[in-house]
């Protein structure tokens, strides 16, 4: 168990990042620290492995005061995952994952075997082992970050907004993979996020923090929702609550026809097809491949000229997916596909919001 006993952190400039925090992090569970930006989540997390030294109070791990331990040893004994994965750009994926085991003196072969085993566990195909981080997608990089933190099989994992920088669909995949892994491994996890949805989905218990790391409530997600301790919590968990419950529903929204171009289309054709500066490229089976900007097409459309990164929503999916698709699309038009993955058309954010509002009105 990790125990915070009246822990505080003040900076010389007078900033009180964390005032006086007391709480217990039970073994084998996920404890989420959630709260608005600047409330002291990262500071609290980093005080656990002494990347930041508390200025008052103490933190114990299994009743041992961390201040009495060697800081480097303490750090290595806990997995640490951050946003953007924080991978070493000039090391291969395999070498990145093997970092801590090698530091701990494992022989190279054992460390590499472990790295490959972990890649499988977090859902990364083995052929990526020799690639470099920049050659992976954002979601894959976060999986590497998780694998690296797990490499030396630490009992404790500290995770600071590990899934915040990827798009919503990938984030959900990462969360699901993470929960499956945790069901198997049963680590003691402290997970920091500013996203109340994520906190509720992942946490066995959730610590809602407000400014200066003041603990507003510590409770399982269901209690937090049903019995918020005070107005701050009610406000925080209630924020977008209508949108959140709706976000799991599907409802009709208008799907407009979207003209498309194939790979190999000429700049001229792209220019004639584009609406609002963007044309959608599809393959022979009408599956969307990405958006293209006519000004960026060099002669003909190649897969390299495609703008990727926007998410695609299934028409049978939720309103939230449709909204994500619209908000993540460079054209502002969310790509909607049918069950086979073929293009149906596009929807604009405004239209999804209208559908959400209409559904909310019907339900109240
Ligand atoms: P969170 O992770 O919840 O966004 P942080 O723990 O990063 O918040 O920061 C908490 C507060 O401490 C913020 O007000 C931040 O500006 C302040 N802070 C963080 N690091 C320093 C520092 N080195 N010097 C002064 N203030 C800092
Ligand atoms: Mg932070």
mmCIF file of C-alpha atoms and ligand atoms in Angstrom:
data_model
loop_
_atom_site.group_PDB
_atom_site.id
_atom_site.type_symbol
_atom_site.label_atom_id
_atom_site.label_comp_id
_atom_site.label_asym_id
_atom_site.label_seq_id
_atom_site.Cartn_x
_atom_site.Cartn_y
_atom_site.Cartn_z
ATOM 1 C CA UNK A 1 0.000 0.000 0.000
ATOM 2 C CA UNK A 2 1.107 3.533 -0.763
ATOM 3 C CA UNK A 3 0.148 5.993 1.947
ATOM 4 C CA UNK A 4 0.168 9.793 1.712
ATOM 5 C CA UNK A 5 0.413 11.325 5.189
ATOM 6 C CA UNK A 6 -0.196 15.086 5.160
ATOM 7 C CA UNK A 7 1.988 15.427 2.092
ATOM 8 C CA UNK A 8 2.770 18.894 0.795
ATOM 9 C CA UNK A 9 4.888 20.463 -1.904
ATOM 10 C CA UNK A 10 5.687 24.169 -1.988
ATOM 11 C CA UNK A 11 8.067 25.815 -4.389
ATOM 12 C CA UNK A 12 10.558 28.540 -3.500
ATOM 13 C CA UNK A 13 8.493 31.038 -5.529
ATOM 14 C CA UNK A 14 5.669 30.514 -3.021
ATOM 15 C CA UNK A 15 3.522 28.243 -5.198
ATOM 16 C CA UNK A 16 1.777 25.606 -3.143
ATOM 17 C CA UNK A 17 1.363 22.756 -5.633
ATOM 18 C CA UNK A 18 -0.008 20.385 -3.002
ATOM 19 C CA UNK A 19 -1.125 21.619 0.417
ATOM 20 C CA UNK A 20 -1.852 18.721 2.711
ATOM 21 C CA UNK A 21 -2.780 15.430 1.068
ATOM 22 C CA UNK A 22 -3.597 12.254 2.944
ATOM 23 C CA UNK A 23 -4.877 9.113 1.256
ATOM 24 C CA UNK A 24 -4.207 5.411 0.832
ATOM 25 C CA UNK A 25 -3.555 3.643 -2.439
ATOM 26 C CA UNK A 26 -4.508 -0.015 -1.935
ATOM 27 C CA UNK A 27 -2.510 -2.865 -3.453
ATOM 28 C CA UNK A 28 -3.563 -4.526 -6.671
ATOM 29 C CA UNK A 29 -6.018 -1.806 -7.649
ATOM 30 C CA UNK A 30 -6.246 1.224 -9.887
ATOM 31 C CA UNK A 31 -6.455 4.496 -7.998
ATOM 32 C CA UNK A 32 -7.160 7.461 -10.261
ATOM 33 C CA UNK A 33 -6.226 11.042 -9.421
ATOM 34 C CA UNK A 34 -8.559 13.277 -11.378
ATOM 35 C CA UNK A 35 -9.018 17.023 -11.309
ATOM 36 C CA UNK A 36 -8.657 20.178 -13.343
ATOM 37 C CA UNK A 37 -5.363 21.268 -14.833
ATOM 38 C CA UNK A 38 -2.918 22.658 -12.267
ATOM 39 C CA UNK A 39 -4.554 21.017 -9.245
ATOM 40 C CA UNK A 40 -1.395 19.079 -8.353
ATOM 41 C CA UNK A 41 -1.950 15.652 -9.925
ATOM 42 C CA UNK A 42 1.466 15.333 -11.544
ATOM 43 C CA UNK A 43 3.189 16.708 -8.464
ATOM 44 C CA UNK A 44 1.411 14.187 -6.232
ATOM 45 C CA UNK A 45 2.260 11.322 -8.586
ATOM 46 C CA UNK A 46 5.928 12.254 -8.879
ATOM 47 C CA UNK A 47 6.329 12.557 -5.148
ATOM 48 C CA UNK A 48 5.607 8.815 -4.927
ATOM 49 C CA UNK A 49 8.823 7.893 -6.736
ATOM 50 C CA UNK A 50 10.641 11.027 -5.543
ATOM 51 C CA UNK A 51 11.075 12.604 -8.932
ATOM 52 C CA UNK A 52 9.729 15.466 -6.814
ATOM 53 C CA UNK A 53 10.637 15.634 -3.125
ATOM 54 C CA UNK A 54 7.780 16.531 -0.745
ATOM 55 C CA UNK A 55 8.388 19.599 1.404
ATOM 56 C CA UNK A 56 6.149 18.333 4.199
ATOM 57 C CA UNK A 57 4.543 15.125 5.371
ATOM 58 C CA UNK A 58 5.624 11.687 4.215
ATOM 59 C CA UNK A 59 4.827 8.930 1.785
ATOM 60 C CA UNK A 60 5.214 5.317 2.772
ATOM 61 C CA UNK A 61 5.223 2.187 0.636
ATOM 62 C CA UNK A 62 4.372 -0.916 2.637
ATOM 63 C CA UNK A 63 5.030 1.119 5.793
ATOM 64 C CA UNK A 64 8.512 2.161 4.705
ATOM 65 C CA UNK A 65 9.119 5.897 4.536
ATOM 66 C CA UNK A 66 10.231 6.573 0.952
ATOM 67 C CA UNK A 67 12.446 9.431 2.165
ATOM 68 C CA UNK A 68 14.737 6.855 3.750
ATOM 69 C CA UNK A 69 15.162 4.851 0.545
ATOM 70 C CA UNK A 70 17.677 5.408 -2.207
ATOM 71 C CA UNK A 71 15.891 7.630 -4.738
ATOM 72 C CA UNK A 72 17.293 5.923 -7.857
ATOM 73 C CA UNK A 73 16.423 2.461 -6.564
ATOM 74 C CA UNK A 74 12.955 3.655 -5.629
ATOM 75 C CA UNK A 75 12.417 5.107 -9.094
ATOM 76 C CA UNK A 76 13.474 1.918 -10.823
ATOM 77 C CA UNK A 77 11.188 -0.135 -8.638
ATOM 78 C CA UNK A 78 8.117 1.622 -10.036
ATOM 79 C CA UNK A 79 6.912 1.684 -13.626
ATOM 80 C CA UNK A 80 6.332 5.174 -14.964
ATOM 81 C CA UNK A 81 4.296 6.075 -18.040
ATOM 82 C CA UNK A 82 3.693 9.585 -19.368
ATOM 83 C CA UNK A 83 1.829 11.321 -22.169
ATOM 84 C CA UNK A 84 3.584 10.944 -25.536
ATOM 85 C CA UNK A 85 5.197 7.801 -24.091
ATOM 86 C CA UNK A 86 8.560 9.567 -23.576
ATOM 87 C CA UNK A 87 10.390 6.943 -25.622
ATOM 88 C CA UNK A 88 14.053 7.225 -26.538
ATOM 89 C CA UNK A 89 13.908 8.252 -30.204
ATOM 90 C CA UNK A 90 17.238 6.670 -31.192
ATOM 91 C CA UNK A 91 16.567 3.294 -29.629
ATOM 92 C CA UNK A 92 14.499 0.561 -31.241
ATOM 93 C CA UNK A 93 11.209 -0.483 -29.709
ATOM 94 C CA UNK A 94 12.831 -3.600 -28.293
ATOM 95 C CA UNK A 95 15.676 -1.576 -26.772
ATOM 96 C CA UNK A 96 13.259 0.965 -25.342
ATOM 97 C CA UNK A 97 11.299 -1.740 -23.562
ATOM 98 C CA UNK A 98 14.473 -3.445 -22.310
ATOM 99 C CA UNK A 99 15.859 -0.240 -20.773
ATOM 100 C CA UNK A 100 15.052 -0.849 -17.121
ATOM 101 C CA UNK A 101 15.843 -4.587 -17.071
ATOM 102 C CA UNK A 102 19.278 -3.768 -18.515
ATOM 103 C CA UNK A 103 19.778 -1.045 -15.904
ATOM 104 C CA UNK A 104 18.900 -3.646 -13.298
ATOM 105 C CA UNK A 105 21.651 -5.882 -14.614
ATOM 106 C CA UNK A 106 19.676 -8.464 -16.551
ATOM 107 C CA UNK A 107 21.678 -10.068 -19.345
ATOM 108 C CA UNK A 108 20.806 -8.853 -22.819
ATOM 109 C CA UNK A 109 19.178 -12.045 -24.011
ATOM 110 C CA UNK A 110 16.819 -12.233 -21.059
ATOM 111 C CA UNK A 111 15.953 -8.536 -21.393
ATOM 112 C CA UNK A 112 15.182 -8.963 -25.100
ATOM 113 C CA UNK A 113 13.079 -12.030 -24.496
ATOM 114 C CA UNK A 114 11.134 -10.083 -21.910
ATOM 115 C CA UNK A 115 10.679 -7.181 -24.344
ATOM 116 C CA UNK A 116 9.182 -9.463 -26.996
ATOM 117 C CA UNK A 117 6.903 -11.117 -24.461
ATOM 118 C CA UNK A 118 5.637 -7.705 -23.326
ATOM 119 C CA UNK A 119 5.051 -6.520 -26.885
ATOM 120 C CA UNK A 120 2.685 -9.429 -27.292
ATOM 121 C CA UNK A 121 0.979 -8.692 -23.978
ATOM 122 C CA UNK A 122 0.227 -5.084 -24.862
ATOM 123 C CA UNK A 123 -0.906 -6.015 -28.360
ATOM 124 C CA UNK A 124 2.064 -4.961 -30.485
ATOM 125 C CA UNK A 125 3.039 -7.197 -33.423
ATOM 126 C CA UNK A 126 6.558 -8.624 -33.078
ATOM 127 C CA UNK A 127 7.751 -7.198 -36.391
ATOM 128 C CA UNK A 128 7.741 -3.719 -34.817
ATOM 129 C CA UNK A 129 10.578 -4.718 -32.459
ATOM 130 C CA UNK A 130 13.298 -3.308 -34.681
ATOM 131 C CA UNK A 131 11.514 -0.101 -35.609
ATOM 132 C CA UNK A 132 12.129 3.289 -34.048
ATOM 133 C CA UNK A 133 9.450 5.195 -32.109
ATOM 134 C CA UNK A 134 8.840 7.726 -34.893
ATOM 135 C CA UNK A 135 7.857 4.857 -37.193
ATOM 136 C CA UNK A 136 4.916 3.934 -34.944
ATOM 137 C CA UNK A 137 1.485 5.529 -34.562
ATOM 138 C CA UNK A 138 0.671 7.498 -31.419
ATOM 139 C CA UNK A 139 -1.393 4.622 -30.048
ATOM 140 C CA UNK A 140 1.376 2.107 -30.699
ATOM 141 C CA UNK A 141 3.909 4.383 -28.995
ATOM 142 C CA UNK A 142 1.721 4.511 -25.888
ATOM 143 C CA UNK A 143 1.591 0.718 -25.883
ATOM 144 C CA UNK A 144 5.387 0.690 -25.983
ATOM 145 C CA UNK A 145 5.383 3.136 -23.066
ATOM 146 C CA UNK A 146 3.199 0.766 -21.065
ATOM 147 C CA UNK A 147 5.324 -2.249 -22.027
ATOM 148 C CA UNK A 148 8.500 -0.420 -21.020
ATOM 149 C CA UNK A 149 7.028 0.511 -17.639
ATOM 150 C CA UNK A 150 6.074 -3.138 -17.077
ATOM 151 C CA UNK A 151 9.408 -4.542 -18.195
ATOM 152 C CA UNK A 152 10.997 -5.193 -14.826
ATOM 153 C CA UNK A 153 7.634 -6.390 -13.466
ATOM 154 C CA UNK A 154 7.352 -3.630 -10.862
ATOM 155 C CA UNK A 155 4.539 -4.053 -8.321
ATOM 156 C CA UNK A 156 3.670 -0.348 -8.663
ATOM 157 C CA UNK A 157 2.854 1.609 -11.815
ATOM 158 C CA UNK A 158 2.613 5.391 -11.978
ATOM 159 C CA UNK A 159 0.796 6.679 -15.041
ATOM 160 C CA UNK A 160 0.490 10.372 -15.892
ATOM 161 C CA UNK A 161 -2.185 11.022 -18.528
ATOM 162 C CA UNK A 162 -0.796 8.175 -20.628
ATOM 163 C CA UNK A 163 -3.703 8.113 -23.069
ATOM 164 C CA UNK A 164 -4.550 11.816 -23.273
ATOM 165 C CA UNK A 165 -2.672 12.660 -26.460
ATOM 166 C CA UNK A 166 -4.252 10.103 -28.780
ATOM 167 C CA UNK A 167 -7.563 10.375 -30.598
ATOM 168 C CA UNK A 168 -10.709 9.171 -28.816
ATOM 169 C CA UNK A 169 -11.077 5.855 -30.643
ATOM 170 C CA UNK A 170 -7.461 4.854 -30.046
ATOM 171 C CA UNK A 171 -7.773 6.076 -26.464
ATOM 172 C CA UNK A 172 -10.655 3.697 -25.927
ATOM 173 C CA UNK A 173 -8.674 0.806 -27.401
ATOM 174 C CA UNK A 174 -5.746 1.626 -25.113
ATOM 175 C CA UNK A 175 -8.012 1.836 -22.074
ATOM 176 C CA UNK A 176 -9.607 -1.508 -22.895
ATOM 177 C CA UNK A 177 -6.232 -3.167 -23.459
ATOM 178 C CA UNK A 178 -4.975 -1.639 -20.221
ATOM 179 C CA UNK A 179 -7.941 -2.978 -18.220
ATOM 180 C CA UNK A 180 -7.482 -6.469 -19.701
ATOM 181 C CA UNK A 181 -3.801 -6.397 -18.809
ATOM 182 C CA UNK A 182 -4.488 -5.182 -15.285
ATOM 183 C CA UNK A 183 -7.080 -7.950 -14.767
ATOM 184 C CA UNK A 184 -4.231 -10.345 -15.437
ATOM 185 C CA UNK A 185 -1.408 -8.563 -13.610
ATOM 186 C CA UNK A 186 -3.119 -6.945 -10.618
ATOM 187 C CA UNK A 187 -0.571 -4.144 -10.214
ATOM 188 C CA UNK A 188 -0.883 -1.316 -7.734
ATOM 189 C CA UNK A 189 -1.575 1.568 -10.074
ATOM 190 C CA UNK A 190 -1.814 5.305 -9.608
ATOM 191 C CA UNK A 191 -3.303 6.788 -12.745
ATOM 192 C CA UNK A 192 -3.545 10.534 -13.343
ATOM 193 C CA UNK A 193 -6.052 12.083 -15.739
ATOM 194 C CA UNK A 194 -8.044 15.294 -16.188
ATOM 195 C CA UNK A 195 -10.810 13.321 -17.896
ATOM 196 C CA UNK A 196 -13.632 12.291 -15.559
ATOM 197 C CA UNK A 197 -14.905 9.741 -18.093
ATOM 198 C CA UNK A 198 -11.534 8.041 -18.084
ATOM 199 C CA UNK A 199 -11.392 8.149 -14.281
ATOM 200 C CA UNK A 200 -14.797 6.505 -13.994
ATOM 201 C CA UNK A 201 -13.992 3.866 -16.562
ATOM 202 C CA UNK A 202 -10.590 2.868 -15.172
ATOM 203 C CA UNK A 203 -10.647 3.562 -11.458
ATOM 204 C CA UNK A 204 -11.336 1.047 -8.713
ATOM 205 C CA UNK A 205 -11.262 4.157 -6.584
ATOM 206 C CA UNK A 206 -11.145 7.747 -7.755
ATOM 207 C CA UNK A 207 -9.562 10.651 -5.897
ATOM 208 C CA UNK A 208 -11.090 13.921 -7.041
ATOM 209 C CA UNK A 209 -8.552 16.674 -6.439
ATOM 210 C CA UNK A 210 -9.058 20.381 -6.489
ATOM 211 C CA UNK A 211 -6.566 23.190 -6.455
ATOM 212 C CA UNK A 212 -3.518 22.657 -4.186
ATOM 213 C CA UNK A 213 -4.132 18.937 -4.259
ATOM 214 C CA UNK A 214 -7.038 19.211 -1.899
ATOM 215 C CA UNK A 215 -8.867 15.899 -1.777
ATOM 216 C CA UNK A 216 -12.509 16.611 -2.540
ATOM 217 C CA UNK A 217 -13.601 12.965 -2.493
ATOM 218 C CA UNK A 218 -12.092 9.494 -2.553
ATOM 219 C CA UNK A 219 -14.583 6.840 -3.599
ATOM 220 C CA UNK A 220 -15.401 4.133 -6.115
ATOM 221 C CA UNK A 221 -16.814 5.562 -9.366
ATOM 222 C CA UNK A 222 -20.410 4.569 -8.654
ATOM 223 C CA UNK A 223 -20.383 6.360 -5.282
ATOM 224 C CA UNK A 224 -18.857 9.414 -6.875
ATOM 225 C CA UNK A 225 -21.676 9.609 -9.373
ATOM 226 C CA UNK A 226 -24.471 8.746 -6.955
ATOM 227 C CA UNK A 227 -23.275 10.613 -3.872
ATOM 228 C CA UNK A 228 -20.908 13.432 -4.718
ATOM 229 C CA UNK A 229 -19.418 14.743 -1.462
ATOM 230 C CA UNK A 230 -19.805 18.411 -2.224
ATOM 231 C CA UNK A 231 -20.591 20.915 -4.913
ATOM 232 C CA UNK A 232 -17.135 20.785 -6.423
ATOM 233 C CA UNK A 233 -17.399 17.044 -7.010
ATOM 234 C CA UNK A 234 -20.990 17.271 -8.168
ATOM 235 C CA UNK A 235 -19.978 19.947 -10.605
ATOM 236 C CA UNK A 236 -16.906 18.086 -11.774
ATOM 237 C CA UNK A 237 -18.509 14.676 -12.297
ATOM 238 C CA UNK A 238 -21.696 16.284 -13.520
ATOM 239 C CA UNK A 239 -19.904 18.279 -16.163
ATOM 240 C CA UNK A 240 -21.183 17.154 -19.554
ATOM 241 C CA UNK A 241 -23.077 14.409 -17.820
ATOM 242 C CA UNK A 242 -25.934 14.674 -20.280
ATOM 243 C CA UNK A 243 -23.496 14.444 -23.092
ATOM 244 C CA UNK A 244 -21.700 11.567 -21.412
ATOM 245 C CA UNK A 245 -24.703 9.298 -20.985
ATOM 246 C CA UNK A 246 -25.835 10.149 -24.474
ATOM 247 C CA UNK A 247 -22.400 9.464 -25.730
ATOM 248 C CA UNK A 248 -23.036 5.760 -25.306
ATOM 249 C CA UNK A 249 -26.186 5.881 -27.441
ATOM 250 C CA UNK A 250 -26.695 5.941 -31.132
ATOM 251 C CA UNK A 251 -29.307 8.079 -32.756
ATOM 252 C CA UNK A 252 -30.098 9.132 -36.261
ATOM 253 C CA UNK A 253 -28.198 12.046 -37.716
ATOM 254 C CA UNK A 254 -28.155 13.163 -41.317
ATOM 255 C CA UNK A 255 -25.428 11.597 -43.436
ATOM 256 C CA UNK A 256 -24.670 13.706 -46.488
ATOM 257 C CA UNK A 257 -23.332 12.315 -49.732
ATOM 258 C CA UNK A 258 -19.598 12.907 -50.061
ATOM 259 C CA UNK A 259 -17.911 12.980 -53.470
ATOM 260 C CA UNK A 260 -14.708 10.915 -53.544
ATOM 261 C CA UNK A 261 -11.559 10.448 -55.601
ATOM 262 C CA UNK A 262 -9.479 7.285 -56.028
ATOM 263 C CA UNK A 263 -5.763 6.898 -55.403
ATOM 264 C CA UNK A 264 -4.065 7.998 -58.627
ATOM 265 C CA UNK A 265 -6.565 10.807 -59.298
ATOM 266 C CA UNK A 266 -5.104 13.869 -60.977
ATOM 267 C CA UNK A 267 -4.635 17.174 -59.185
ATOM 268 C CA UNK A 268 -7.243 18.588 -61.508
ATOM 269 C CA UNK A 269 -9.856 15.995 -60.565
ATOM 270 C CA UNK A 270 -9.103 16.489 -56.871
ATOM 271 C CA UNK A 271 -9.520 20.225 -57.293
ATOM 272 C CA UNK A 272 -12.896 19.790 -58.993
ATOM 273 C CA UNK A 273 -14.098 17.291 -56.381
ATOM 274 C CA UNK A 274 -12.891 19.040 -53.242
ATOM 275 C CA UNK A 275 -15.443 20.786 -51.051
ATOM 276 C CA UNK A 276 -14.088 23.439 -48.731
ATOM 277 C CA UNK A 277 -10.516 22.587 -49.717
ATOM 278 C CA UNK A 278 -10.638 18.845 -48.989
ATOM 279 C CA UNK A 279 -11.492 15.744 -51.015
ATOM 280 C CA UNK A 280 -12.024 12.286 -49.591
ATOM 281 C CA UNK A 281 -9.992 9.425 -51.058
ATOM 282 C CA UNK A 282 -11.448 5.904 -51.107
ATOM 283 C CA UNK A 283 -10.223 2.523 -52.325
ATOM 284 C CA UNK A 284 -11.893 0.195 -54.848
ATOM 285 C CA UNK A 285 -14.327 -1.026 -52.214
ATOM 286 C CA UNK A 286 -15.284 2.521 -51.230
ATOM 287 C CA UNK A 287 -13.412 2.286 -47.954
ATOM 288 C CA UNK A 288 -12.180 5.726 -46.866
ATOM 289 C CA UNK A 289 -8.393 6.122 -46.942
ATOM 290 C CA UNK A 290 -8.023 9.737 -45.885
ATOM 291 C CA UNK A 291 -8.496 13.352 -46.890
ATOM 292 C CA UNK A 292 -6.433 15.138 -49.458
ATOM 293 C CA UNK A 293 -5.730 18.815 -49.957
ATOM 294 C CA UNK A 294 -5.551 19.606 -53.715
ATOM 295 C CA UNK A 295 -2.704 22.050 -53.111
ATOM 296 C CA UNK A 296 -0.607 19.248 -51.661
ATOM 297 C CA UNK A 297 -1.165 16.805 -54.532
ATOM 298 C CA UNK A 298 1.905 16.439 -56.676
ATOM 299 C CA UNK A 299 0.530 15.281 -60.060
ATOM 300 C CA UNK A 300 -1.630 12.415 -58.793
ATOM 301 C CA UNK A 301 -2.980 11.325 -55.423
ATOM 302 C CA UNK A 302 -0.686 8.878 -53.663
ATOM 303 C CA UNK A 303 -1.242 7.335 -50.259
ATOM 304 C CA UNK A 304 1.572 9.558 -49.041
ATOM 305 C CA UNK A 305 -0.337 12.753 -49.806
ATOM 306 C CA UNK A 306 -3.197 11.682 -47.527
ATOM 307 C CA UNK A 307 -3.968 13.521 -44.330
ATOM 308 C CA UNK A 308 -4.413 10.866 -41.685
ATOM 309 C CA UNK A 309 -5.369 11.180 -38.043
ATOM 310 C CA UNK A 310 -9.094 11.808 -38.362
ATOM 311 C CA UNK A 311 -11.254 9.060 -36.894
ATOM 312 C CA UNK A 312 -13.961 7.204 -38.790
ATOM 313 C CA UNK A 313 -17.356 6.453 -37.225
ATOM 314 C CA UNK A 314 -19.637 3.527 -37.898
ATOM 315 C CA UNK A 315 -23.228 4.493 -38.577
ATOM 316 C CA UNK A 316 -24.287 1.913 -35.975
ATOM 317 C CA UNK A 317 -21.903 3.441 -33.423
ATOM 318 C CA UNK A 318 -22.537 6.129 -30.831
ATOM 319 C CA UNK A 319 -23.192 9.826 -31.204
ATOM 320 C CA UNK A 320 -19.930 10.399 -29.469
ATOM 321 C CA UNK A 321 -18.026 8.500 -32.150
ATOM 322 C CA UNK A 322 -19.774 10.528 -34.823
ATOM 323 C CA UNK A 323 -18.880 13.735 -33.004
ATOM 324 C CA UNK A 324 -15.270 12.622 -32.608
ATOM 325 C CA UNK A 325 -15.118 11.825 -36.309
ATOM 326 C CA UNK A 326 -16.393 15.284 -37.204
ATOM 327 C CA UNK A 327 -14.150 17.089 -34.725
ATOM 328 C CA UNK A 328 -11.044 15.177 -35.796
ATOM 329 C CA UNK A 329 -11.570 15.595 -39.538
ATOM 330 C CA UNK A 330 -9.502 18.258 -41.323
ATOM 331 C CA UNK A 331 -12.501 19.092 -43.524
ATOM 332 C CA UNK A 332 -14.848 19.375 -40.551
ATOM 333 C CA UNK A 333 -16.877 16.558 -42.093
ATOM 334 C CA UNK A 334 -16.887 13.327 -40.102
ATOM 335 C CA UNK A 335 -16.544 10.161 -42.174
ATOM 336 C CA UNK A 336 -19.357 7.655 -41.607
ATOM 337 C CA UNK A 337 -19.061 4.053 -42.761
ATOM 338 C CA UNK A 338 -21.400 1.067 -42.815
ATOM 339 C CA UNK A 339 -20.789 -2.319 -41.176
ATOM 340 C CA UNK A 340 -18.491 -3.399 -43.975
ATOM 341 C CA UNK A 341 -16.343 -0.285 -43.590
ATOM 342 C CA UNK A 342 -17.583 1.227 -46.843
ATOM 343 C CA UNK A 343 -18.270 4.946 -47.017
ATOM 344 C CA UNK A 344 -21.833 6.097 -46.424
ATOM 345 C CA UNK A 345 -21.140 9.804 -46.361
ATOM 346 C CA UNK A 346 -20.189 12.535 -43.949
ATOM 347 C CA UNK A 347 -21.687 14.418 -41.042
ATOM 348 C CA UNK A 348 -20.827 17.786 -39.540
ATOM 349 C CA UNK A 349 -20.248 18.389 -35.831
ATOM 350 C CA UNK A 350 -23.159 20.824 -35.704
ATOM 351 C CA UNK A 351 -25.516 18.118 -36.978
ATOM 352 C CA UNK A 352 -24.334 15.594 -34.386
ATOM 353 C CA UNK A 353 -24.765 18.140 -31.606
ATOM 354 C CA UNK A 354 -28.298 18.816 -32.866
ATOM 355 C CA UNK A 355 -29.011 15.074 -32.777
ATOM 356 C CA UNK A 356 -27.659 14.915 -29.214
ATOM 357 C CA UNK A 357 -29.829 17.834 -28.150
ATOM 358 C CA UNK A 358 -32.897 16.318 -29.789
ATOM 359 C CA UNK A 359 -32.298 12.983 -28.060
ATOM 360 C CA UNK A 360 -31.782 14.713 -24.709
ATOM 361 C CA UNK A 361 -35.034 16.580 -25.146
ATOM 362 C CA UNK A 362 -36.924 13.377 -25.930
ATOM 363 C CA UNK A 363 -35.563 11.742 -22.805
ATOM 364 C CA UNK A 364 -36.436 14.480 -20.342
HETATM 365 P P1 LIG B 1 -1.549 19.021 -12.737
HETATM 366 O O1 LIG B 1 -0.712 17.832 -13.064
HETATM 367 O O2 LIG B 1 -2.741 18.707 -11.906
HETATM 368 O O3 LIG B 1 -1.959 19.806 -13.953
HETATM 369 P P2 LIG B 1 0.868 20.012 -11.438
HETATM 370 O O4 LIG B 1 1.095 19.043 -10.362
HETATM 371 O O5 LIG B 1 1.707 19.879 -12.657
HETATM 372 O O6 LIG B 1 -0.687 20.034 -11.839
HETATM 373 O O7 LIG B 1 1.070 21.475 -10.888
HETATM 374 C C1 LIG B 1 0.446 21.945 -9.694
HETATM 375 C C2 LIG B 1 0.770 23.400 -9.473
HETATM 376 O O8 LIG B 1 2.157 23.538 -9.175
HETATM 377 C C3 LIG B 1 0.513 24.285 -10.684
HETATM 378 O O9 LIG B 1 -0.023 25.480 -10.235
HETATM 379 C C4 LIG B 1 1.885 24.477 -11.262
HETATM 380 O O10 LIG B 1 1.966 25.693 -11.937
HETATM 381 C C5 LIG B 1 2.756 24.466 -10.022
HETATM 382 N N1 LIG B 1 4.164 24.062 -10.282
HETATM 383 C C6 LIG B 1 4.559 22.897 -10.857
HETATM 384 N N2 LIG B 1 5.905 22.840 -10.939
HETATM 385 C C7 LIG B 1 6.351 24.013 -10.423
HETATM 386 C C8 LIG B 1 7.671 24.584 -10.221
HETATM 387 N N3 LIG B 1 8.780 23.931 -10.585
HETATM 388 N N4 LIG B 1 7.732 25.819 -9.662
HETATM 389 C C9 LIG B 1 6.614 26.486 -9.294
HETATM 390 N N5 LIG B 1 5.372 26.006 -9.449
HETATM 391 C C10 LIG B 1 5.240 24.797 -10.005
HETATM 392 MG MG1 LIG B 2 -0.122 17.070 -14.952
#
